[in-house]
Short mmCIF file of C-alpha atoms in Angstrom, two decimals:
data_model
loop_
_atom_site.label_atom_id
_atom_site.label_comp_id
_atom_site.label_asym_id
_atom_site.label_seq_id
_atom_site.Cartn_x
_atom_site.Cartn_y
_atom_site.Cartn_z
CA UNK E 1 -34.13 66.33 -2.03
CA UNK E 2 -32.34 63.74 0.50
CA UNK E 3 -33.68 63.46 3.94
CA UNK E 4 -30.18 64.32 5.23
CA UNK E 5 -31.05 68.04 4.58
CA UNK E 6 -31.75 69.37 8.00
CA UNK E 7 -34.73 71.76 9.15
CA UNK E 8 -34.45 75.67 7.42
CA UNK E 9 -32.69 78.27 9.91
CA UNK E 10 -35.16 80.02 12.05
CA UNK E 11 -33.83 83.40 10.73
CA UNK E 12 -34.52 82.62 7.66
CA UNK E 13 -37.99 83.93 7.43
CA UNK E 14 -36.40 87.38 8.50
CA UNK E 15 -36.00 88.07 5.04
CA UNK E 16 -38.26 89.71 2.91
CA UNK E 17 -38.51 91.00 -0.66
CA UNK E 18 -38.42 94.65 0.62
CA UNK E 19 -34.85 94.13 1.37
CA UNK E 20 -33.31 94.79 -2.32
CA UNK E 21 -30.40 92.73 -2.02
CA UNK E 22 -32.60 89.86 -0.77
CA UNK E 23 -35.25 90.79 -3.94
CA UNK E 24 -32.41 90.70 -6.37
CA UNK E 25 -31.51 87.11 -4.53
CA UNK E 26 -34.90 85.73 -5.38
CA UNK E 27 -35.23 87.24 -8.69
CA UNK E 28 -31.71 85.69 -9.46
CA UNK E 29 -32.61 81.91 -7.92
CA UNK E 30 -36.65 82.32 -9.88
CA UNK E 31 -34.45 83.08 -13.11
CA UNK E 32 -31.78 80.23 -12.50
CA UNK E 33 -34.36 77.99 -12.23
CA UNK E 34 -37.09 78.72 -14.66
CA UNK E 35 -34.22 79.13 -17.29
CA UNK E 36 -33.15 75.76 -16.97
CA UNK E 37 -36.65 74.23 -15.88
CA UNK E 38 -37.19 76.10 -19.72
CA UNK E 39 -34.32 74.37 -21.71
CA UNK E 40 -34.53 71.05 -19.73
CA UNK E 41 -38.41 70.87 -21.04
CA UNK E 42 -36.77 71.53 -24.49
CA UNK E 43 -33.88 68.81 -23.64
CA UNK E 44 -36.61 66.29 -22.58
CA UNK E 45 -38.26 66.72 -25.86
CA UNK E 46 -35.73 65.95 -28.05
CA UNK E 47 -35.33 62.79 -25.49
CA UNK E 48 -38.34 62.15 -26.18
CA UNK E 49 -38.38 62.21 -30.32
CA UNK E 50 -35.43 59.01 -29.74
CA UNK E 51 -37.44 57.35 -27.97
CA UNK E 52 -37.78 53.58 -29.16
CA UNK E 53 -41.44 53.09 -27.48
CA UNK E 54 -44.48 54.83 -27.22
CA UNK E 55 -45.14 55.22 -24.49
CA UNK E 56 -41.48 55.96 -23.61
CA UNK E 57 -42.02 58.93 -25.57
CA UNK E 58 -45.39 59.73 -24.00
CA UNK E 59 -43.92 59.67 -20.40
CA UNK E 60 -41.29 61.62 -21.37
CA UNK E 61 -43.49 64.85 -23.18
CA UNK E 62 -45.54 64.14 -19.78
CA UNK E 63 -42.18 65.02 -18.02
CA UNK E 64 -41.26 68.05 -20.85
CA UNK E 65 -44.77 69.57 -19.68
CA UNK E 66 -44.07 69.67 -16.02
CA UNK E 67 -40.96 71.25 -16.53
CA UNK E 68 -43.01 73.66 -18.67
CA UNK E 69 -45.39 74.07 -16.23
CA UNK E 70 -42.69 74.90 -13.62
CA UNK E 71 -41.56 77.29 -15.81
CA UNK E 72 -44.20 79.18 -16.22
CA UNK E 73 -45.18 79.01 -12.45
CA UNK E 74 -41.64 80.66 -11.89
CA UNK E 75 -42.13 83.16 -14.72
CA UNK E 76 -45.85 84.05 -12.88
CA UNK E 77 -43.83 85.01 -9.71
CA UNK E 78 -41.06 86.73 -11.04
CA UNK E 79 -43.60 88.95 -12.58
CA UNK E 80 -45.91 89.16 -9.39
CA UNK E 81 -42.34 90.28 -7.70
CA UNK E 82 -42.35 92.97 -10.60
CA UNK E 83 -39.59 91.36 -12.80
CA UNK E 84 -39.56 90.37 -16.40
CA UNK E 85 -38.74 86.51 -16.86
CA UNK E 86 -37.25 87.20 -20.09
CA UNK E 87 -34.62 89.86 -19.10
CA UNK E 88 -33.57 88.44 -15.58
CA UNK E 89 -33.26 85.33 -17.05
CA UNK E 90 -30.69 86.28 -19.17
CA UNK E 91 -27.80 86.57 -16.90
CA UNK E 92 -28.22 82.59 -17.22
CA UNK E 93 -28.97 81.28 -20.33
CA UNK E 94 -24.96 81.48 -21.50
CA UNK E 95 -23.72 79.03 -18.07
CA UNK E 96 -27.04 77.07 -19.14
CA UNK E 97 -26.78 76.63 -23.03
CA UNK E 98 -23.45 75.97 -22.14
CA UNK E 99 -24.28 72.66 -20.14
CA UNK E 100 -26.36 71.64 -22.64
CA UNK E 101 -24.03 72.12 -25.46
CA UNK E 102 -21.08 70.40 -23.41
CA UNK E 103 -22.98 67.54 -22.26
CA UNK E 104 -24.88 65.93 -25.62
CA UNK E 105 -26.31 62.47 -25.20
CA UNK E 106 -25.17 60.09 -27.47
CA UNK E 107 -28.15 57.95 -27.41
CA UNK E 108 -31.43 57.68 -25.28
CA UNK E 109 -30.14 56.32 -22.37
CA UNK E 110 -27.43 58.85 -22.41
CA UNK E 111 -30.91 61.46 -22.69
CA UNK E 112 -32.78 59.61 -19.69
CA UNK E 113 -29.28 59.55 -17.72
CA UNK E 114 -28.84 63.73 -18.18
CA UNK E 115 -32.71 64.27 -17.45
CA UNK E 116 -32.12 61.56 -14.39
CA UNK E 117 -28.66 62.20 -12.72
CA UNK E 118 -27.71 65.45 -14.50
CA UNK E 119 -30.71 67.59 -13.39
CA UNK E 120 -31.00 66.39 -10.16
CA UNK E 121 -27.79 67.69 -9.18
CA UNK E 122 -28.65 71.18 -10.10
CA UNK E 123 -32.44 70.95 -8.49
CA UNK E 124 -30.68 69.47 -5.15
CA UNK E 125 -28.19 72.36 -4.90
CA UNK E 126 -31.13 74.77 -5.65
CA UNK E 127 -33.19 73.19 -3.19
CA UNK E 128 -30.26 74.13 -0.23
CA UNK E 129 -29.91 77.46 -1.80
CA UNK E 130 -34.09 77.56 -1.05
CA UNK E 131 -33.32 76.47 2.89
CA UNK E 132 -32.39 80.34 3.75
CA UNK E 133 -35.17 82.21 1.69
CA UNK E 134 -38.59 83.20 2.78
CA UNK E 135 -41.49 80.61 3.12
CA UNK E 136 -43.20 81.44 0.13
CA UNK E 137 -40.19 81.51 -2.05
CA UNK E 138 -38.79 78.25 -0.68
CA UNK E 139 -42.29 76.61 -1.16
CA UNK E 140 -42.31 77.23 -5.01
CA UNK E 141 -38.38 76.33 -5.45
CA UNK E 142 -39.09 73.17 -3.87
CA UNK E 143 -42.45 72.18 -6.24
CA UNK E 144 -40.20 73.16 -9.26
CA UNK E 145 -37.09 70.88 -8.46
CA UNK E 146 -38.89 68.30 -6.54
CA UNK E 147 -39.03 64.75 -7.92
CA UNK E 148 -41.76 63.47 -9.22
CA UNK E 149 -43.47 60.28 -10.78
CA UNK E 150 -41.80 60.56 -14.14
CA UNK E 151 -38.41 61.01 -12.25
CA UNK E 152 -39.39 57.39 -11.00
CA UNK E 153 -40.07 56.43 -14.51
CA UNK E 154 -37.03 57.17 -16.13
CA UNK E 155 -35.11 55.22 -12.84
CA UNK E 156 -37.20 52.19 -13.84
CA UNK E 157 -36.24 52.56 -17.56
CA UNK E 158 -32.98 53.10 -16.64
CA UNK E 159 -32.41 50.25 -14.27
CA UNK E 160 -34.04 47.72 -16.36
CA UNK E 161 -31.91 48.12 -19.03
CA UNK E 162 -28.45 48.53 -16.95
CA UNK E 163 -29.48 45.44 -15.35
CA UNK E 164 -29.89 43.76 -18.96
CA UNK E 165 -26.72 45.12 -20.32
CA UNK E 166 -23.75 45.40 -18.28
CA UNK E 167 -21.57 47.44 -20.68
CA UNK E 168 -24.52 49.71 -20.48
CA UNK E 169 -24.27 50.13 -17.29
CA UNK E 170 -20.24 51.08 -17.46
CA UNK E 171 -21.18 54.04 -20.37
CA UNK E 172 -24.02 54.85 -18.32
CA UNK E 173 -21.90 55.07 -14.83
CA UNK E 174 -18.40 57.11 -16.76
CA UNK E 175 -21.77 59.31 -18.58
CA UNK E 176 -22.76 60.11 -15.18
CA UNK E 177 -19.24 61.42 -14.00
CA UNK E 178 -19.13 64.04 -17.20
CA UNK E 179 -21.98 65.27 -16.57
CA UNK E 180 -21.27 65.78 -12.25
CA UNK E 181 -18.21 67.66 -13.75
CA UNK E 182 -19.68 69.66 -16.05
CA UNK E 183 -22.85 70.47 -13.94
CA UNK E 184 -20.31 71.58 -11.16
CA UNK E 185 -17.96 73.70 -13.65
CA UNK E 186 -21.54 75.82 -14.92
CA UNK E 187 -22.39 76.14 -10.82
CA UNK E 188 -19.49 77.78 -9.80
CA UNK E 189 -19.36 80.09 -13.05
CA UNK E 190 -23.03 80.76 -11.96
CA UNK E 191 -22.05 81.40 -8.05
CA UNK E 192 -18.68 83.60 -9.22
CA UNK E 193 -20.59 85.96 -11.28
CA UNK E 194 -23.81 86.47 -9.41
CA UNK E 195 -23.15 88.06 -5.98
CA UNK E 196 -27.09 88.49 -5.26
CA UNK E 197 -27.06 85.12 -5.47
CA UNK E 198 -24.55 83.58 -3.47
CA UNK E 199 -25.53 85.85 -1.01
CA UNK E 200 -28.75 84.07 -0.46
CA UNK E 201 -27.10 80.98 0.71
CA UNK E 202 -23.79 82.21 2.19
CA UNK E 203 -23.30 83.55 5.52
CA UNK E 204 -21.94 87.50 4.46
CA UNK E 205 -21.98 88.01 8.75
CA UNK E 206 -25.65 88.85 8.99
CA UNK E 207 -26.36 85.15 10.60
CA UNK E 208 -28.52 84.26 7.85
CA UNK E 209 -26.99 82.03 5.43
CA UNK E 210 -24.70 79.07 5.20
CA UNK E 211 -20.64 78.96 7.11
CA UNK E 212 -17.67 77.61 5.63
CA UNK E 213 -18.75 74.32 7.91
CA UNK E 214 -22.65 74.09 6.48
CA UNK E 215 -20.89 74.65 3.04
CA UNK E 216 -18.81 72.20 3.39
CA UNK E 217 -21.38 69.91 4.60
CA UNK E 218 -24.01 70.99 1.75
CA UNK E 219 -21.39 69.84 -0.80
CA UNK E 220 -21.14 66.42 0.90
CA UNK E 221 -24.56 65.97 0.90
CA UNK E 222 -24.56 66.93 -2.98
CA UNK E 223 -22.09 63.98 -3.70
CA UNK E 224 -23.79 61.75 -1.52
CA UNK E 225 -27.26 61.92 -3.38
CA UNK E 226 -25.44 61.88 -6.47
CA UNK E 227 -23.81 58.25 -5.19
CA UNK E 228 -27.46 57.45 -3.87
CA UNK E 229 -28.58 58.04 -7.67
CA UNK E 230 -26.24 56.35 -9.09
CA UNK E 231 -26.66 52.93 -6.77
CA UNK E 232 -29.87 53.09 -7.29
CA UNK E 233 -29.37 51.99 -10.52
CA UNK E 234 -26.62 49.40 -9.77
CA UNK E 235 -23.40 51.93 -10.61
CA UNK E 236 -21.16 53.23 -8.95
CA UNK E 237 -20.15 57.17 -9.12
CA UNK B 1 -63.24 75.74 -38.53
CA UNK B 2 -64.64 78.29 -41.19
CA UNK B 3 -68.14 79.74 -40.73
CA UNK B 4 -69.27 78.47 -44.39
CA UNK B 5 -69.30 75.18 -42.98
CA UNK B 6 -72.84 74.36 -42.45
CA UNK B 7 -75.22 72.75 -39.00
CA UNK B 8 -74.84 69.27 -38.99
CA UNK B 9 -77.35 66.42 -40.22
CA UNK B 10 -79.98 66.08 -37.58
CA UNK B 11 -79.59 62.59 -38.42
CA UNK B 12 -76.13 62.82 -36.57
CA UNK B 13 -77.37 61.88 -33.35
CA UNK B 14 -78.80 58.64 -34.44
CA UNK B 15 -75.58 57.07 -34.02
CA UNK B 16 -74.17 55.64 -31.15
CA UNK B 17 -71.16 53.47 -30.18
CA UNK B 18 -72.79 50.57 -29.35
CA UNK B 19 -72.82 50.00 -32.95
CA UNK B 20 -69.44 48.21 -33.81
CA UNK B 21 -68.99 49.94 -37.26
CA UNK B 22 -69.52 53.44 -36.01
CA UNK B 23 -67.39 52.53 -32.88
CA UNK B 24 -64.54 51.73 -35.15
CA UNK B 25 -64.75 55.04 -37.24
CA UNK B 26 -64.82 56.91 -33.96
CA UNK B 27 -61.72 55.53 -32.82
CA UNK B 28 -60.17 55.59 -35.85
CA UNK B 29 -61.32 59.28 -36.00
CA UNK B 30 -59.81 59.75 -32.44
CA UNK B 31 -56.93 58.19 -32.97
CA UNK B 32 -55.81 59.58 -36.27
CA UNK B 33 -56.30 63.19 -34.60
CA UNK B 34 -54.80 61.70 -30.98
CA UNK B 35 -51.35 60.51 -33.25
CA UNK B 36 -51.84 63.97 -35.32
CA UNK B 37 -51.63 65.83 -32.41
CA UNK B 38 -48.61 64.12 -30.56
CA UNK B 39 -46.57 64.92 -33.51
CA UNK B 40 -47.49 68.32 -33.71
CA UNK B 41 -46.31 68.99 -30.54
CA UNK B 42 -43.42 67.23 -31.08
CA UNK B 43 -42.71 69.59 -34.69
CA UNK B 44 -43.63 72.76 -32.91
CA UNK B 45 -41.15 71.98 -29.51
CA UNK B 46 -38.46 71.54 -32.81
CA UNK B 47 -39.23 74.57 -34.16
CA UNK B 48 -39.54 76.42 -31.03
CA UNK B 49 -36.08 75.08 -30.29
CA UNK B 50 -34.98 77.27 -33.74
CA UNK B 51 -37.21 80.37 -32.97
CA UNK B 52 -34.72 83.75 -32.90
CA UNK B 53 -36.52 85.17 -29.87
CA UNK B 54 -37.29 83.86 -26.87
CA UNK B 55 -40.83 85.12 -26.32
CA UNK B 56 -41.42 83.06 -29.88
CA UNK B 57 -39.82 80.01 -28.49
CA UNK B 58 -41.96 80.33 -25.36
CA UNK B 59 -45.16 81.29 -27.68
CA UNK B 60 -44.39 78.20 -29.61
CA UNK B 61 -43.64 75.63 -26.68
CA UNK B 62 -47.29 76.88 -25.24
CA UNK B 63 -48.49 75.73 -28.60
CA UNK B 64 -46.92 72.69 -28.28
CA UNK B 65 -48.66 72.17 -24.84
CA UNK B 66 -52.12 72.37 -25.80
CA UNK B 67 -51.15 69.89 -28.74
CA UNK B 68 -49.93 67.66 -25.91
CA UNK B 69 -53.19 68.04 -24.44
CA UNK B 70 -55.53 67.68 -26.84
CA UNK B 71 -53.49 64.79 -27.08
CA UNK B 72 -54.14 63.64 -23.30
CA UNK B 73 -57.83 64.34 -24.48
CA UNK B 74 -58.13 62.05 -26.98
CA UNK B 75 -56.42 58.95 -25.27
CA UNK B 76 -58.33 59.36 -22.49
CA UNK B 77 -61.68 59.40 -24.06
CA UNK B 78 -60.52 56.28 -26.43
CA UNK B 79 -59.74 54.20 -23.52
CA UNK B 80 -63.04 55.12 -22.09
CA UNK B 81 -64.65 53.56 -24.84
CA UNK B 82 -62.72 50.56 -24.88
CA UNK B 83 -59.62 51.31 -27.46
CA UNK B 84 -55.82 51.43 -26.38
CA UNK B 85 -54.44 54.62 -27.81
CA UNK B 86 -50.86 53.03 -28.58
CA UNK B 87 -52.21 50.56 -30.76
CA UNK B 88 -55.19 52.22 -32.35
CA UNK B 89 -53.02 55.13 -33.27
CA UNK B 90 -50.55 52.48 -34.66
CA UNK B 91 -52.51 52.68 -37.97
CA UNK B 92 -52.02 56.18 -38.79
CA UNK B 93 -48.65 56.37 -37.79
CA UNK B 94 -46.91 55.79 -41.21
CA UNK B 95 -48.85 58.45 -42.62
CA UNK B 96 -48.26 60.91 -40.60
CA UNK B 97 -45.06 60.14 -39.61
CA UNK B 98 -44.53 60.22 -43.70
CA UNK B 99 -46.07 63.83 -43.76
CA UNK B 100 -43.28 65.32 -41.52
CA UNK B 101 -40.84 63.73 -43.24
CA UNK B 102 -41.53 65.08 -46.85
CA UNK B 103 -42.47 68.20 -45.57
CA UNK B 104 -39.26 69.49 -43.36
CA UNK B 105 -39.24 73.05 -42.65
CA UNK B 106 -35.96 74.66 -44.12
CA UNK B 107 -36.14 77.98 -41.42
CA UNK B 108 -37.69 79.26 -38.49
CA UNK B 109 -40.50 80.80 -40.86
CA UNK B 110 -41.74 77.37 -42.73
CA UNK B 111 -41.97 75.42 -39.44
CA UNK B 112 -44.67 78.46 -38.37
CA UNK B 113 -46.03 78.46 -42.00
CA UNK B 114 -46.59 74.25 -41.08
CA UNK B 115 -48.42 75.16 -38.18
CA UNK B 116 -50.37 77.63 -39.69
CA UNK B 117 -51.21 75.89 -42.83
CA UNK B 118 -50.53 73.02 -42.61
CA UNK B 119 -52.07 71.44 -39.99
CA UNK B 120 -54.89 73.76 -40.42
CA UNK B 121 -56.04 71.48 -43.71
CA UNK B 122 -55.92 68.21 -41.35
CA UNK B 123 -58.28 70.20 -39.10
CA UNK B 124 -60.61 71.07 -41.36
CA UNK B 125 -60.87 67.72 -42.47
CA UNK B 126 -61.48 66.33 -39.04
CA UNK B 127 -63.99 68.65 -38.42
CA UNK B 128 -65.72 68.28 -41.61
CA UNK B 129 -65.85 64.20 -40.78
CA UNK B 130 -67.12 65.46 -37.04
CA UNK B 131 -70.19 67.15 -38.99
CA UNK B 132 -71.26 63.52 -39.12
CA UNK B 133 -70.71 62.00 -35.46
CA UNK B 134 -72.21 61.97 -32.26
CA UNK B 135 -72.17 65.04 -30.15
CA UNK B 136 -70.35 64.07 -27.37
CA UNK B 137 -67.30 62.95 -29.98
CA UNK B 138 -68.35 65.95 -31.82
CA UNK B 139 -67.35 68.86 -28.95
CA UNK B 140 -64.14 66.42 -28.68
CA UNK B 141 -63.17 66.94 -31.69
CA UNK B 142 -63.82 70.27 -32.00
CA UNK B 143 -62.11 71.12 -28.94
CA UNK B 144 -59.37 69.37 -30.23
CA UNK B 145 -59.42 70.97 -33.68
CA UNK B 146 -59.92 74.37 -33.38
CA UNK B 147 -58.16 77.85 -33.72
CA UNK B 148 -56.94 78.98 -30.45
CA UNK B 149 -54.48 82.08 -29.30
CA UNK B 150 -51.72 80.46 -30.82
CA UNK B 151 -52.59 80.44 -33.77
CA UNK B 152 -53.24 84.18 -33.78
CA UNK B 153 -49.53 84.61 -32.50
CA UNK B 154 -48.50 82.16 -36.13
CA UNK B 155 -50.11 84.24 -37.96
CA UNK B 156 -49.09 87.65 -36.75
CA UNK B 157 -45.29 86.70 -36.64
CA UNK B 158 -45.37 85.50 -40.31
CA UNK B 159 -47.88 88.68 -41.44
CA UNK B 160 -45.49 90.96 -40.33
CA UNK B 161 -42.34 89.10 -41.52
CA UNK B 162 -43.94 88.73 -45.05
CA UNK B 163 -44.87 92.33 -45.12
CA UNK B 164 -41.15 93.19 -44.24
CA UNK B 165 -39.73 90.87 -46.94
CA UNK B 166 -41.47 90.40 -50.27
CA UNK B 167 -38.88 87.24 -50.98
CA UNK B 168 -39.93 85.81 -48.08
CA UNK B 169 -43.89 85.78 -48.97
CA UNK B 170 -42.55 84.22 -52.64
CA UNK B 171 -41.16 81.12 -50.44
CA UNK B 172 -43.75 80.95 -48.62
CA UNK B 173 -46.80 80.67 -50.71
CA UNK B 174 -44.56 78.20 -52.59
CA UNK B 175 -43.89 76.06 -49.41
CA UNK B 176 -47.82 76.62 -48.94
CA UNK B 177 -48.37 74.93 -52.26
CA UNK B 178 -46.43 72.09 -51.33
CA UNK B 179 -47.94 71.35 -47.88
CA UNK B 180 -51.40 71.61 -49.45
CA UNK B 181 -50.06 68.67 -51.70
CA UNK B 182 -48.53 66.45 -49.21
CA UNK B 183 -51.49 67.03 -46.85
CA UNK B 184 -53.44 66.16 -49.77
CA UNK B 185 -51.97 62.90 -50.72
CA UNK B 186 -51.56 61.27 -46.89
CA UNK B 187 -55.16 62.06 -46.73
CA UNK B 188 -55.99 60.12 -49.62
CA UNK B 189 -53.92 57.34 -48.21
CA UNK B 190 -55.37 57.70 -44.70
CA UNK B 191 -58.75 57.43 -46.25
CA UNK B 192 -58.25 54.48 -48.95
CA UNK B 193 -56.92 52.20 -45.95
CA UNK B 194 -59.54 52.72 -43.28
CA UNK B 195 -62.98 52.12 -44.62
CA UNK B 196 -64.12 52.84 -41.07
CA UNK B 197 -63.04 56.02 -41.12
CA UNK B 198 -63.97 56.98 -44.65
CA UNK B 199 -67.56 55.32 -43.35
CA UNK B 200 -67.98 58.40 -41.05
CA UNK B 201 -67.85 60.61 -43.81
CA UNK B 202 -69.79 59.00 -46.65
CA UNK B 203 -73.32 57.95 -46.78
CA UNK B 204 -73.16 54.42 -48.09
CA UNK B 205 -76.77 54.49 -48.40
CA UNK B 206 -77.63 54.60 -44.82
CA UNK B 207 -78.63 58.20 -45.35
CA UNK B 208 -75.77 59.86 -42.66
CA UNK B 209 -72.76 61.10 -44.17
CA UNK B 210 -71.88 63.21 -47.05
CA UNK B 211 -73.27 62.59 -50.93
CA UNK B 212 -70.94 63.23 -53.50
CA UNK B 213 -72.51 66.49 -54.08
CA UNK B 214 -71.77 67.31 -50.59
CA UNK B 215 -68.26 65.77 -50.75
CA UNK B 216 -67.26 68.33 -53.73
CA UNK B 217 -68.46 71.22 -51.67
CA UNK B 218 -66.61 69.83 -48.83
CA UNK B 219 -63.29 69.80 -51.20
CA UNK B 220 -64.44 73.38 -52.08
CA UNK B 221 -64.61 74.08 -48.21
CA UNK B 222 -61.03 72.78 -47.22
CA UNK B 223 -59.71 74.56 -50.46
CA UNK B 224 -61.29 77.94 -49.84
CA UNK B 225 -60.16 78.25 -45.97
CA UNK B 226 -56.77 77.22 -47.09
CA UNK B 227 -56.61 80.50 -49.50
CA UNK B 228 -58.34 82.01 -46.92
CA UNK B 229 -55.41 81.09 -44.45
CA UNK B 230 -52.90 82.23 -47.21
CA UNK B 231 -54.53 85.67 -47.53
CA UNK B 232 -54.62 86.83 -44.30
CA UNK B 233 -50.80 86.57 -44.73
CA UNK B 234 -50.48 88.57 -47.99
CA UNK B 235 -50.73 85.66 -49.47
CA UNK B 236 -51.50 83.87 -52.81
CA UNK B 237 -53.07 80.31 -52.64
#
């Protein structure tokens, strides 16, 4: 997360799981979540198996766990709130598959560049969905989609080698554009079809939630730490 | 581990690593297992990634965690006495790397019958060879080694698929023929390249290690929990 994202709304510990609308928010954004912390741990993986070096490979299954781990930390508290990960994760896996089947890496920088760029763009827009939900959830969406040491590994790979190989770098920066696309395209089929959801971060008049301004303003902060990714490693987005 | 295998030699625990040619079995020992297990993990995420149902894939990725562990385990302890795992594993690379290539699982149901089987036989082996070391790499290895809930979820799924589908069973105990062979013959080109190793394992007059009497019981041993392993399924060795 950026440190342009501004405190949590006050009212936003008004909600509790014994509202069912709310429950069947936090049920949907554990599920979102958990499914994709699931398939990126699977994505990583098969990262991982191209890697060149060693220990490229072992920092990457380091990374695979975590996202495992996350997942089944998610899974634990979707049960505690008396769902069942498998079912209420379904509702996502087609949006989720679906990214993952649109946006194949080509090679292993292509792999490093999803796991780097790709999935932060989905754990930053969960992590302003998690500004309007109760303490405890908001705690637990944040340790799942924050970054993390390996994140920082994979920049360093990543860098390194654009700054070796400038043609890299121009695959690497157009790779990064297909997969802000398609990463958008699976959000909003996401946000269309799952009103529980949306609910949690938009404003339906209660005064909890997010206004047509604050929306406006979330997306802008979106792009912007997708352009702060991408200088980061010398490209432009 | 089967219970036929019997205590070790009491004269075990005479050696230590400040011996140079023990020290250079142990880390090959730990090493060979360390590279075993990365790859494991790295087969079972694969055939996680073709499991049907997604309580399998999830059953199977938790598999592939504690391989990724054990893995952790093992490089850890060999650079705490001295050895870099990257390039002490680099040895026993080709051979393993050689094993999963001749021995691709066609379906969902091989890749389990691999992790079943398959790398049972290596495990047996290393914990025959552990019979022979010093306690503390001992409980290592064992820990390392062993049979674990997992492996009870392997062997359930395929029981009940092979008691649903005779043809099934057929191809199995077939492809269970042929990963007793393959494990067979990297084995015996593990052990004909690392005199270390194979030093663990066979007395060479020093009065620790196996005799050849004890050696043909020991090929009786890994041969008898194999059919064992087949059995339980429905099985024919």
């Amino acid at each position: 997360m950026s440190d342009s994202v501004t405190p949590a709304p006050a009212t936003a510990v008004l909600r509790t799981l014994d509202d069912p609308d709310y429950r069947a928010g936090v049920v949907d954004l554990l599920s979102v979540i958990a499914y994709g912390e699931l398939s990126g741990a699977f994505a990583t993986v098969d990262d991982a198996s191209r890697a060149p070096r060693l220990d490229h490979k072992l920092a990457l299954a380091r990374m695979a766990r975590m996202d495992f781990d996350h997942y089944e930390e998610l899974a634990a508290r979707l049960r505690e709130i008396g769902a069942e990960p498998e079912s209420s994760m379904e509702p996502f896996t087609a949006a989720i598959d679906e990214w993952h089947r649109r946006t194949p890496p080509a090679d292993w920088y292509e792999g490093l560049m999803k796991a780097y760029a790709g999935s932060a763009i989905a754990n930053d827009f969960y992590a302003e969905i998690a500004r309007y939900v109760d303490p405890e959830t908001r705690a637990l969406v944040e340790r799942a989609v924050g970054a993390d040491e390996q994140d920082a590994f994979v920049k360093q790979v990543l860098a390194e080698a654009i700054a070796q190989d400038p043609r890299l770098g121009s695959r690497l920066a157009l790779w990064g554009r297909r997969l802000v696309g398609e990463a958008l395209s699976q959000a909003q089929r996401v946000a269309a079809s799952h009103d529980a959801l949306t609910a949690l971060l938009v404003d339906d008049g209660s005064g909890v939630g997010a206004d047509l301004a604050e929306l406006t303003r979330m997306f802008e902060r979106l792009t912007t730490n997708h352009s702060e990714r991408m200088q980061a490693l010398g490209l432009t987005a």
